[in-house]
Amino acid sequence: MYYEFKELLFSPRAFFSKKTGPAFNLLVPTLIVLTGGVFGLITPYVISYFSHEGLAPVNAILPVFAVPLYILGPFVAWFLFSGILYGICKLFFSGTGTFILTLQNTGYAVLPLTIISLVPLIQALFFSKIGEIPGTYDVLILFGFNILSLLFIIWTGYLWAAAMEKTHAITRSRSLVAASVTVLIYLAYHLIVLFVMASRLLS
C-alpha cells in the first residue's frame, strides 16, 4: 500500500494508467475520504485538550447532528467533484471514461486533501509545545500553515488532472482545464464558508 500511495502522489500518470480498466474498486478511495472525515470530527477535541495543556477536561462538544455532517460531508464533496469532472470531460472534451471510474480515481486523488486535514491537529500540537510566542511569529506560522494547505489543494488538482487524462483518454491540457475548474470551485466554496464564519463572529 505504501508504494501504491507513493506512486499515486509522485507518479500519478503511471498510477492512473493502471486504474482505467473496466474493473473498479471503491474500497481504498472510500477509506481515503472517510479518513479525512474522521480527522475533521476529532480535531475539535484534540485542539480543546491541548489548548488546556491536558489539565482541564475536554469541552469541545459537537451537536448530535454535526457528527454525520463531518462524516458524510467529505463523501458528498467526493461525489460532487466527481460529477463536475465527469461532466466537463464528457460534455466538452468527449471523454470516454465511465462515471464509476471517474468516482474511483477522483477519490484516490483526494489523498493530499486527507493529509492536510491533519493541519489543525498539527497546529494544536505545535502551539501547545511552544507556548506563548510573539504575535508576529504567531501570524507567520499560521500563514505558513495556510500556504501549505493551498499547496496541497493544488497538488490534489494535479492528481485530478492526471486521473482525468487517463480515465477519459483526453489530452493533458484538457485534463488540466477540467481539474483547474474543479479546484477553483473548491476554493470558492471555502472562501464563502470563511466569509460566513467571519460575518457571524463580527456580528
Short mmCIF file of C-alpha atoms in Angstrom, two decimals:
data_model
loop_
_atom_site.label_atom_id
_atom_site.label_comp_id
_atom_site.label_asym_id
_atom_site.label_seq_id
_atom_site.Cartn_x
_atom_site.Cartn_y
_atom_site.Cartn_z
CA MET A 1 0.00 0.00 0.00
CA TYR A 2 2.86 2.39 0.83
CA TYR A 3 4.40 2.03 -2.64
CA GLU A 4 1.00 2.41 -4.28
CA PHE A 5 0.35 5.66 -2.41
CA LYS A 6 3.87 6.84 -3.20
CA GLU A 7 3.24 6.27 -6.90
CA LEU A 8 -0.15 8.00 -6.62
CA LEU A 9 1.38 11.11 -5.05
CA PHE A 10 4.56 11.39 -7.09
CA SER A 11 3.91 9.50 -10.34
CA PRO A 12 0.16 9.94 -10.78
CA ARG A 13 0.08 9.38 -14.55
CA ALA A 14 1.71 5.98 -14.11
CA PHE A 15 -0.62 5.20 -11.21
CA PHE A 16 -3.83 6.11 -13.02
CA SER A 17 -2.74 4.24 -16.15
CA LYS A 18 -3.36 1.12 -14.08
CA LYS A 19 -6.78 2.33 -12.88
CA THR A 20 -8.59 2.79 -16.19
CA GLY A 21 -9.71 -0.75 -17.00
CA PRO A 22 -13.30 -1.97 -16.86
CA ALA A 23 -12.84 -3.28 -13.32
CA PHE A 24 -13.13 -0.84 -10.45
CA ASN A 25 -12.65 -0.88 -6.69
CA LEU A 26 -14.06 1.85 -4.46
CA LEU A 27 -12.74 0.45 -1.17
CA VAL A 28 -9.44 2.35 -0.99
CA PRO A 29 -10.91 5.67 -2.25
CA THR A 30 -13.70 5.27 0.32
CA LEU A 31 -11.15 4.78 3.10
CA ILE A 32 -9.20 7.85 1.93
CA VAL A 33 -12.33 10.01 2.02
CA LEU A 34 -13.54 8.52 5.31
CA THR A 35 -10.18 9.19 6.98
CA GLY A 36 -10.48 12.87 6.11
CA GLY A 37 -13.93 12.96 7.70
CA VAL A 38 -12.70 11.26 10.87
CA PHE A 39 -9.81 13.73 11.19
CA GLY A 40 -12.30 16.59 10.88
CA LEU A 41 -14.51 15.01 13.54
CA ILE A 42 -11.79 14.55 16.19
CA THR A 43 -9.99 17.85 15.53
CA PRO A 44 -12.13 19.97 17.94
CA TYR A 45 -11.49 17.52 20.77
CA VAL A 46 -7.74 17.42 20.21
CA ILE A 47 -7.50 21.21 19.92
CA SER A 48 -9.52 21.64 23.12
CA TYR A 49 -7.36 19.12 25.00
CA PHE A 50 -4.05 20.68 24.04
CA SER A 51 -5.28 24.24 24.49
CA HIS A 52 -5.71 23.31 28.16
CA GLU A 53 -2.35 21.51 28.21
CA GLY A 54 -4.16 18.35 29.29
CA LEU A 55 -5.09 19.81 32.70
CA ALA A 56 -8.74 20.59 32.07
CA PRO A 57 -11.50 18.35 30.76
CA VAL A 58 -12.19 18.46 27.05
CA ASN A 59 -15.01 20.93 26.48
CA ALA A 60 -15.50 20.54 22.73
CA ILE A 61 -18.97 19.07 22.46
CA LEU A 62 -20.37 18.60 18.99
CA PRO A 63 -24.13 18.66 18.44
CA VAL A 64 -25.51 15.26 17.53
CA PHE A 65 -26.39 16.43 14.02
CA ALA A 66 -22.80 17.61 13.43
CA VAL A 67 -21.33 14.09 13.63
CA PRO A 68 -22.95 12.76 10.44
CA LEU A 69 -22.13 16.06 8.73
CA TYR A 70 -18.42 15.60 9.45
CA ILE A 71 -18.54 12.01 8.20
CA LEU A 72 -20.92 12.44 5.27
CA GLY A 73 -19.62 15.86 4.16
CA PRO A 74 -16.44 14.52 2.53
CA PHE A 75 -18.48 11.87 0.70
CA VAL A 76 -20.88 14.49 -0.64
CA ALA A 77 -17.87 16.52 -1.80
CA TRP A 78 -16.36 13.39 -3.40
CA PHE A 79 -19.49 12.75 -5.46
CA LEU A 80 -19.81 16.45 -6.31
CA PHE A 81 -16.21 16.75 -7.54
CA SER A 82 -16.57 13.51 -9.47
CA GLY A 83 -19.73 14.81 -11.12
CA ILE A 84 -18.07 18.09 -12.09
CA LEU A 85 -15.00 16.36 -13.53
CA TYR A 86 -17.11 13.76 -15.33
CA GLY A 87 -19.42 16.42 -16.77
CA ILE A 88 -16.59 18.61 -18.05
CA CYS A 89 -14.69 15.70 -19.57
CA LYS A 90 -17.81 14.22 -21.22
CA LEU A 91 -19.59 17.38 -22.39
CA PHE A 92 -16.64 19.49 -23.50
CA PHE A 93 -13.83 17.05 -24.25
CA SER A 94 -15.65 13.89 -25.42
CA GLY A 95 -14.14 11.83 -22.62
CA THR A 96 -14.52 8.07 -22.84
CA GLY A 97 -14.43 7.12 -19.15
CA THR A 98 -17.38 5.95 -17.10
CA PHE A 99 -18.74 7.78 -14.06
CA ILE A 100 -17.81 4.93 -11.72
CA LEU A 101 -14.16 5.06 -12.84
CA THR A 102 -14.23 8.85 -12.52
CA LEU A 103 -15.58 8.42 -8.99
CA GLN A 104 -12.89 5.87 -8.15
CA ASN A 105 -9.99 7.95 -9.46
CA THR A 106 -11.30 11.24 -8.06
CA GLY A 107 -11.38 9.52 -4.68
CA TYR A 108 -7.79 8.34 -5.00
CA ALA A 109 -6.72 11.86 -5.95
CA VAL A 110 -8.09 13.48 -2.78
CA LEU A 111 -5.31 11.85 -0.74
CA PRO A 112 -3.49 15.23 -0.36
CA LEU A 113 -6.74 16.74 0.99
CA THR A 114 -6.92 13.96 3.55
CA ILE A 115 -3.32 14.67 4.53
CA ILE A 116 -3.94 18.40 5.01
CA SER A 117 -6.96 17.63 7.18
CA LEU A 118 -4.26 16.87 9.77
CA VAL A 119 -3.07 20.50 9.69
CA PRO A 120 -5.38 21.73 12.51
CA LEU A 121 -4.17 18.85 14.69
CA ILE A 122 -0.55 19.73 13.94
CA GLN A 123 -1.29 23.37 14.77
CA ALA A 124 -2.76 22.39 18.13
CA LEU A 125 0.22 20.19 18.98
CA PHE A 126 2.72 22.80 17.79
CA PHE A 127 1.30 25.72 19.72
CA SER A 128 0.86 23.66 22.87
CA LYS A 129 4.60 22.90 22.83
CA ILE A 130 5.90 26.39 22.15
CA GLY A 131 3.53 28.19 24.49
CA GLU A 132 3.14 31.93 24.17
CA ILE A 133 5.07 33.43 21.28
CA PRO A 134 5.26 36.95 19.88
CA GLY A 135 2.32 37.97 17.75
CA THR A 136 4.44 38.41 14.62
CA TYR A 137 5.70 34.84 14.75
CA ASP A 138 2.20 33.62 15.55
CA VAL A 139 0.88 35.21 12.35
CA LEU A 140 3.81 33.92 10.29
CA ILE A 141 3.29 30.36 11.48
CA LEU A 142 -0.44 30.47 10.75
CA PHE A 143 0.32 32.00 7.35
CA GLY A 144 2.77 29.18 6.68
CA PHE A 145 0.16 26.55 7.53
CA ASN A 146 -2.34 28.23 5.21
CA ILE A 147 0.18 28.33 2.35
CA LEU A 148 0.91 24.64 2.95
CA SER A 149 -2.80 23.86 2.76
CA LEU A 150 -3.09 25.78 -0.52
CA LEU A 151 -0.16 23.84 -1.98
CA PHE A 152 -1.82 20.55 -1.06
CA ILE A 153 -5.05 21.68 -2.72
CA ILE A 154 -3.07 22.46 -5.87
CA TRP A 155 -1.41 19.05 -5.53
CA THR A 156 -4.87 17.47 -5.48
CA GLY A 157 -5.71 19.40 -8.65
CA TYR A 158 -2.58 17.98 -10.28
CA LEU A 159 -3.67 14.45 -9.34
CA TRP A 160 -7.17 15.13 -10.67
CA ALA A 161 -5.66 16.24 -13.97
CA ALA A 162 -3.61 13.04 -14.24
CA ALA A 163 -6.65 10.99 -13.26
CA MET A 164 -8.92 12.56 -15.88
CA GLU A 165 -6.26 12.32 -18.59
CA LYS A 166 -6.06 8.56 -18.13
CA THR A 167 -9.67 7.87 -17.17
CA HIS A 168 -11.19 9.74 -20.11
CA ALA A 169 -8.37 9.39 -22.66
CA ILE A 170 -8.12 13.16 -23.19
CA THR A 171 -5.09 15.39 -23.70
CA ARG A 172 -3.10 16.66 -20.76
CA SER A 173 -4.09 20.27 -21.46
CA ARG A 174 -7.79 19.40 -21.42
CA SER A 175 -7.43 17.40 -18.21
CA LEU A 176 -5.69 20.40 -16.64
CA VAL A 177 -8.63 22.61 -17.60
CA ALA A 178 -11.12 20.19 -16.01
CA ALA A 179 -9.04 19.90 -12.83
CA SER A 180 -8.43 23.67 -12.62
CA VAL A 181 -12.15 24.43 -12.84
CA THR A 182 -12.85 21.93 -10.06
CA VAL A 183 -10.09 23.36 -7.83
CA LEU A 184 -11.44 26.89 -8.34
CA ILE A 185 -14.92 25.72 -7.32
CA TYR A 186 -13.40 24.05 -4.25
CA LEU A 187 -11.54 27.22 -3.27
CA ALA A 188 -14.59 29.42 -3.91
CA TYR A 189 -16.66 27.21 -1.60
CA HIS A 190 -14.11 27.51 1.21
CA LEU A 191 -13.87 31.27 0.76
CA ILE A 192 -17.65 31.52 1.09
CA VAL A 193 -17.57 29.39 4.25
CA LEU A 194 -14.81 31.56 5.75
CA PHE A 195 -16.71 34.73 4.85
CA VAL A 196 -19.88 33.43 6.53
CA MET A 197 -17.94 32.41 9.64
CA ALA A 198 -16.19 35.78 9.82
CA SER A 199 -19.51 37.60 9.41
CA ARG A 200 -21.02 35.67 12.30
CA LEU A 201 -18.03 36.39 14.53
CA LEU A 202 -18.16 40.10 13.75
CA SER A 203 -21.94 40.42 14.12
#
